């Protein structure tokens, strides 16, 4: 158990991107970096490379990868894909975030609880 959930909507979007790029090996990589207006920010990209020490979380045929440090910030989080009138985006519901900015990619954590 990796304590990180990928919803069926997120998995479908990962597979759709892989299909549209003609690369069935594409996976979503999420990392946490210092910065953003709340202290930390998520970085998301797609690639088909395996990096040493990364942890793969599968939902059906779709794969999301994180490193151990990122997983420590995202323990218990749910990665979803949502669409509204302005478009679609991956959304992270992170129970460790004590504050976040309006864009949804920047957050703060209580380091004592990690």
PDB file of C-alpha atoms in Angstrom:
ATOM      1  CA  UNK A   1       0.000   0.000   0.000  1.00  0.00           C
ATOM      2  CA  UNK A   2       1.480   3.297  -1.103  1.00  0.00           C
ATOM      3  CA  UNK A   3      -1.096   5.505   0.639  1.00  0.00           C
ATOM      4  CA  UNK A   4      -1.714   7.440  -2.565  1.00  0.00           C
ATOM      5  CA  UNK A   5      -4.895   6.925  -4.568  1.00  0.00           C
ATOM      6  CA  UNK A   6      -5.369   7.441  -8.300  1.00  0.00           C
ATOM      7  CA  UNK A   7      -9.047   7.779  -9.226  1.00  0.00           C
ATOM      8  CA  UNK A   8     -10.528   6.090 -12.297  1.00  0.00           C
ATOM      9  CA  UNK A   9     -10.972   9.579 -13.864  1.00  0.00           C
ATOM     10  CA  UNK A  10      -7.263  10.319 -13.416  1.00  0.00           C
ATOM     11  CA  UNK A  11      -6.330   6.904 -14.785  1.00  0.00           C
ATOM     12  CA  UNK A  12      -8.536   7.445 -17.837  1.00  0.00           C
ATOM     13  CA  UNK A  13      -6.879  10.799 -18.507  1.00  0.00           C
ATOM     14  CA  UNK A  14      -3.367   9.343 -18.161  1.00  0.00           C
ATOM     15  CA  UNK A  15      -4.283   6.650 -20.698  1.00  0.00           C
ATOM     16  CA  UNK A  16      -5.907   9.214 -23.019  1.00  0.00           C
ATOM     17  CA  UNK A  17      -2.739  11.338 -23.033  1.00  0.00           C
ATOM     18  CA  UNK A  18      -0.600   8.265 -23.710  1.00  0.00           C
ATOM     19  CA  UNK A  19      -2.877   7.279 -26.586  1.00  0.00           C
ATOM     20  CA  UNK A  20      -2.953  10.787 -28.088  1.00  0.00           C
ATOM     21  CA  UNK A  21       0.871  10.906 -27.956  1.00  0.00           C
ATOM     22  CA  UNK A  22       1.128   7.450 -29.525  1.00  0.00           C
ATOM     23  CA  UNK A  23       3.186   6.227 -26.568  1.00  0.00           C
ATOM     24  CA  UNK A  24       1.484   3.577 -24.402  1.00  0.00           C
ATOM     25  CA  UNK A  25       4.410   3.736 -21.943  1.00  0.00           C
ATOM     26  CA  UNK A  26       3.684   7.309 -20.843  1.00  0.00           C
ATOM     27  CA  UNK A  27       3.054   7.758 -17.150  1.00  0.00           C
ATOM     28  CA  UNK A  28       2.193  10.764 -15.018  1.00  0.00           C
ATOM     29  CA  UNK A  29       5.060  11.843 -12.783  1.00  0.00           C
ATOM     30  CA  UNK A  30       4.249  14.068  -9.802  1.00  0.00           C
ATOM     31  CA  UNK A  31       6.893  15.700  -7.666  1.00  0.00           C
ATOM     32  CA  UNK A  32       6.836  18.242  -4.856  1.00  0.00           C
ATOM     33  CA  UNK A  33       9.231  21.179  -5.011  1.00  0.00           C
ATOM     34  CA  UNK A  34       9.862  24.174  -2.812  1.00  0.00           C
ATOM     35  CA  UNK A  35       8.232  27.341  -4.105  1.00  0.00           C
ATOM     36  CA  UNK A  36       4.862  28.662  -5.064  1.00  0.00           C
ATOM     37  CA  UNK A  37       2.897  31.132  -3.022  1.00  0.00           C
ATOM     38  CA  UNK A  38       2.247  28.672  -0.173  1.00  0.00           C
ATOM     39  CA  UNK A  39       5.687  27.103   0.280  1.00  0.00           C
ATOM     40  CA  UNK A  40       5.528  23.944  -1.845  1.00  0.00           C
ATOM     41  CA  UNK A  41       4.209  23.225  -5.308  1.00  0.00           C
ATOM     42  CA  UNK A  42       3.337  20.193  -7.363  1.00  0.00           C
ATOM     43  CA  UNK A  43       5.131  19.557 -10.619  1.00  0.00           C
ATOM     44  CA  UNK A  44       3.441  17.213 -13.082  1.00  0.00           C
ATOM     45  CA  UNK A  45       4.722  15.883 -16.359  1.00  0.00           C
ATOM     46  CA  UNK A  46       4.431  12.860 -18.601  1.00  0.00           C
ATOM     47  CA  UNK A  47       7.295  10.658 -19.697  1.00  0.00           C
ATOM     48  CA  UNK A  48       8.175   7.035 -20.261  1.00  0.00           C
ATOM     49  CA  UNK A  49      11.506   6.960 -18.430  1.00  0.00           C
ATOM     50  CA  UNK A  50      12.165   5.015 -15.243  1.00  0.00           C
ATOM     51  CA  UNK A  51      14.067   6.961 -12.607  1.00  0.00           C
ATOM     52  CA  UNK A  52      15.948   5.271  -9.792  1.00  0.00           C
ATOM     53  CA  UNK A  53      13.999   5.143  -6.542  1.00  0.00           C
ATOM     54  CA  UNK A  54      10.632   6.110  -7.982  1.00  0.00           C
ATOM     55  CA  UNK A  55       7.472   4.430  -6.758  1.00  0.00           C
ATOM     56  CA  UNK A  56       4.813   3.402  -9.255  1.00  0.00           C
ATOM     57  CA  UNK A  57       1.130   3.522  -8.349  1.00  0.00           C
ATOM     58  CA  UNK A  58      -1.161   1.758 -10.789  1.00  0.00           C
ATOM     59  CA  UNK A  59      -4.849   2.146 -11.458  1.00  0.00           C
ATOM     60  CA  UNK A  60      -5.740  -0.430 -14.077  1.00  0.00           C
ATOM     61  CA  UNK A  61      -3.363   0.077 -17.011  1.00  0.00           C
ATOM     62  CA  UNK A  62      -2.470   3.647 -16.006  1.00  0.00           C
ATOM     63  CA  UNK A  63       0.598   4.474 -13.973  1.00  0.00           C
ATOM     64  CA  UNK A  64       1.550   7.418 -11.799  1.00  0.00           C
ATOM     65  CA  UNK A  65       5.055   7.714 -10.366  1.00  0.00           C
ATOM     66  CA  UNK A  66       6.470   9.655  -7.417  1.00  0.00           C
ATOM     67  CA  UNK A  67       9.749   9.670  -5.546  1.00  0.00           C
ATOM     68  CA  UNK A  68       9.917   8.832  -1.834  1.00  0.00           C
ATOM     69  CA  UNK A  69      10.152  12.472  -0.735  1.00  0.00           C
ATOM     70  CA  UNK A  70       7.079  13.406  -2.759  1.00  0.00           C
ATOM     71  CA  UNK A  71       5.192  10.452  -1.332  1.00  0.00           C
ATOM     72  CA  UNK A  72       5.983  11.659   2.199  1.00  0.00           C
ATOM     73  CA  UNK A  73       4.285  15.001   1.394  1.00  0.00           C
ATOM     74  CA  UNK A  74       1.345  13.287  -0.339  1.00  0.00           C
ATOM     75  CA  UNK A  75       0.634  10.409   2.060  1.00  0.00           C
ATOM     76  CA  UNK A  76      -3.116   9.751   1.962  1.00  0.00           C
ATOM     77  CA  UNK A  77      -3.700  12.035  -1.050  1.00  0.00           C
ATOM     78  CA  UNK A  78      -6.120  11.372  -3.885  1.00  0.00           C
ATOM     79  CA  UNK A  79      -5.125  12.268  -7.456  1.00  0.00           C
ATOM     80  CA  UNK A  80      -8.185  12.981  -9.591  1.00  0.00           C
ATOM     81  CA  UNK A  81      -8.911  14.499 -12.990  1.00  0.00           C
ATOM     82  CA  UNK A  82     -11.704  17.066 -13.088  1.00  0.00           C
ATOM     83  CA  UNK A  83     -13.308  19.016 -15.900  1.00  0.00           C
ATOM     84  CA  UNK A  84     -15.332  22.206 -15.721  1.00  0.00           C
ATOM     85  CA  UNK A  85     -16.261  25.049 -18.058  1.00  0.00           C
ATOM     86  CA  UNK A  86     -12.666  26.290 -18.181  1.00  0.00           C
ATOM     87  CA  UNK A  87     -11.147  22.916 -19.086  1.00  0.00           C
ATOM     88  CA  UNK A  88      -9.684  19.906 -17.346  1.00  0.00           C
ATOM     89  CA  UNK A  89      -6.857  19.378 -14.901  1.00  0.00           C
ATOM     90  CA  UNK A  90      -5.378  16.909 -12.484  1.00  0.00           C
ATOM     91  CA  UNK A  91      -6.417  17.768  -8.947  1.00  0.00           C
ATOM     92  CA  UNK A  92      -4.679  16.593  -5.802  1.00  0.00           C
ATOM     93  CA  UNK A  93      -6.691  16.307  -2.618  1.00  0.00           C
ATOM     94  CA  UNK A  94      -3.922  16.210  -0.053  1.00  0.00           C
ATOM     95  CA  UNK A  95      -4.876  15.721   3.609  1.00  0.00           C
ATOM     96  CA  UNK A  96      -1.403  16.973   4.628  1.00  0.00           C
ATOM     97  CA  UNK A  97      -1.966  20.415   3.114  1.00  0.00           C
ATOM     98  CA  UNK A  98      -2.855  22.946   5.802  1.00  0.00           C
ATOM     99  CA  UNK A  99      -3.180  25.778   3.262  1.00  0.00           C
ATOM    100  CA  UNK A 100      -3.284  26.085  -0.503  1.00  0.00           C
ATOM    101  CA  UNK A 101      -3.461  28.828  -3.054  1.00  0.00           C
ATOM    102  CA  UNK A 102      -6.240  29.418  -5.545  1.00  0.00           C
ATOM    103  CA  UNK A 103      -4.435  27.694  -8.411  1.00  0.00           C
ATOM    104  CA  UNK A 104      -4.393  24.404  -6.505  1.00  0.00           C
ATOM    105  CA  UNK A 105      -0.748  23.609  -7.263  1.00  0.00           C
ATOM    106  CA  UNK A 106       0.825  25.410  -4.318  1.00  0.00           C
ATOM    107  CA  UNK A 107       0.352  24.272  -0.728  1.00  0.00           C
ATOM    108  CA  UNK A 108       1.730  24.423   2.804  1.00  0.00           C
ATOM    109  CA  UNK A 109       2.169  21.556   5.236  1.00  0.00           C
ATOM    110  CA  UNK A 110       2.629  21.189   8.965  1.00  0.00           C
ATOM    111  CA  UNK A 111       6.120  19.651   8.926  1.00  0.00           C
ATOM    112  CA  UNK A 112       5.630  18.272  12.446  1.00  0.00           C
ATOM    113  CA  UNK A 113       2.869  15.986  11.163  1.00  0.00           C
ATOM    114  CA  UNK A 114       4.874  14.405   8.335  1.00  0.00           C
TER     115      UNK A 114
END
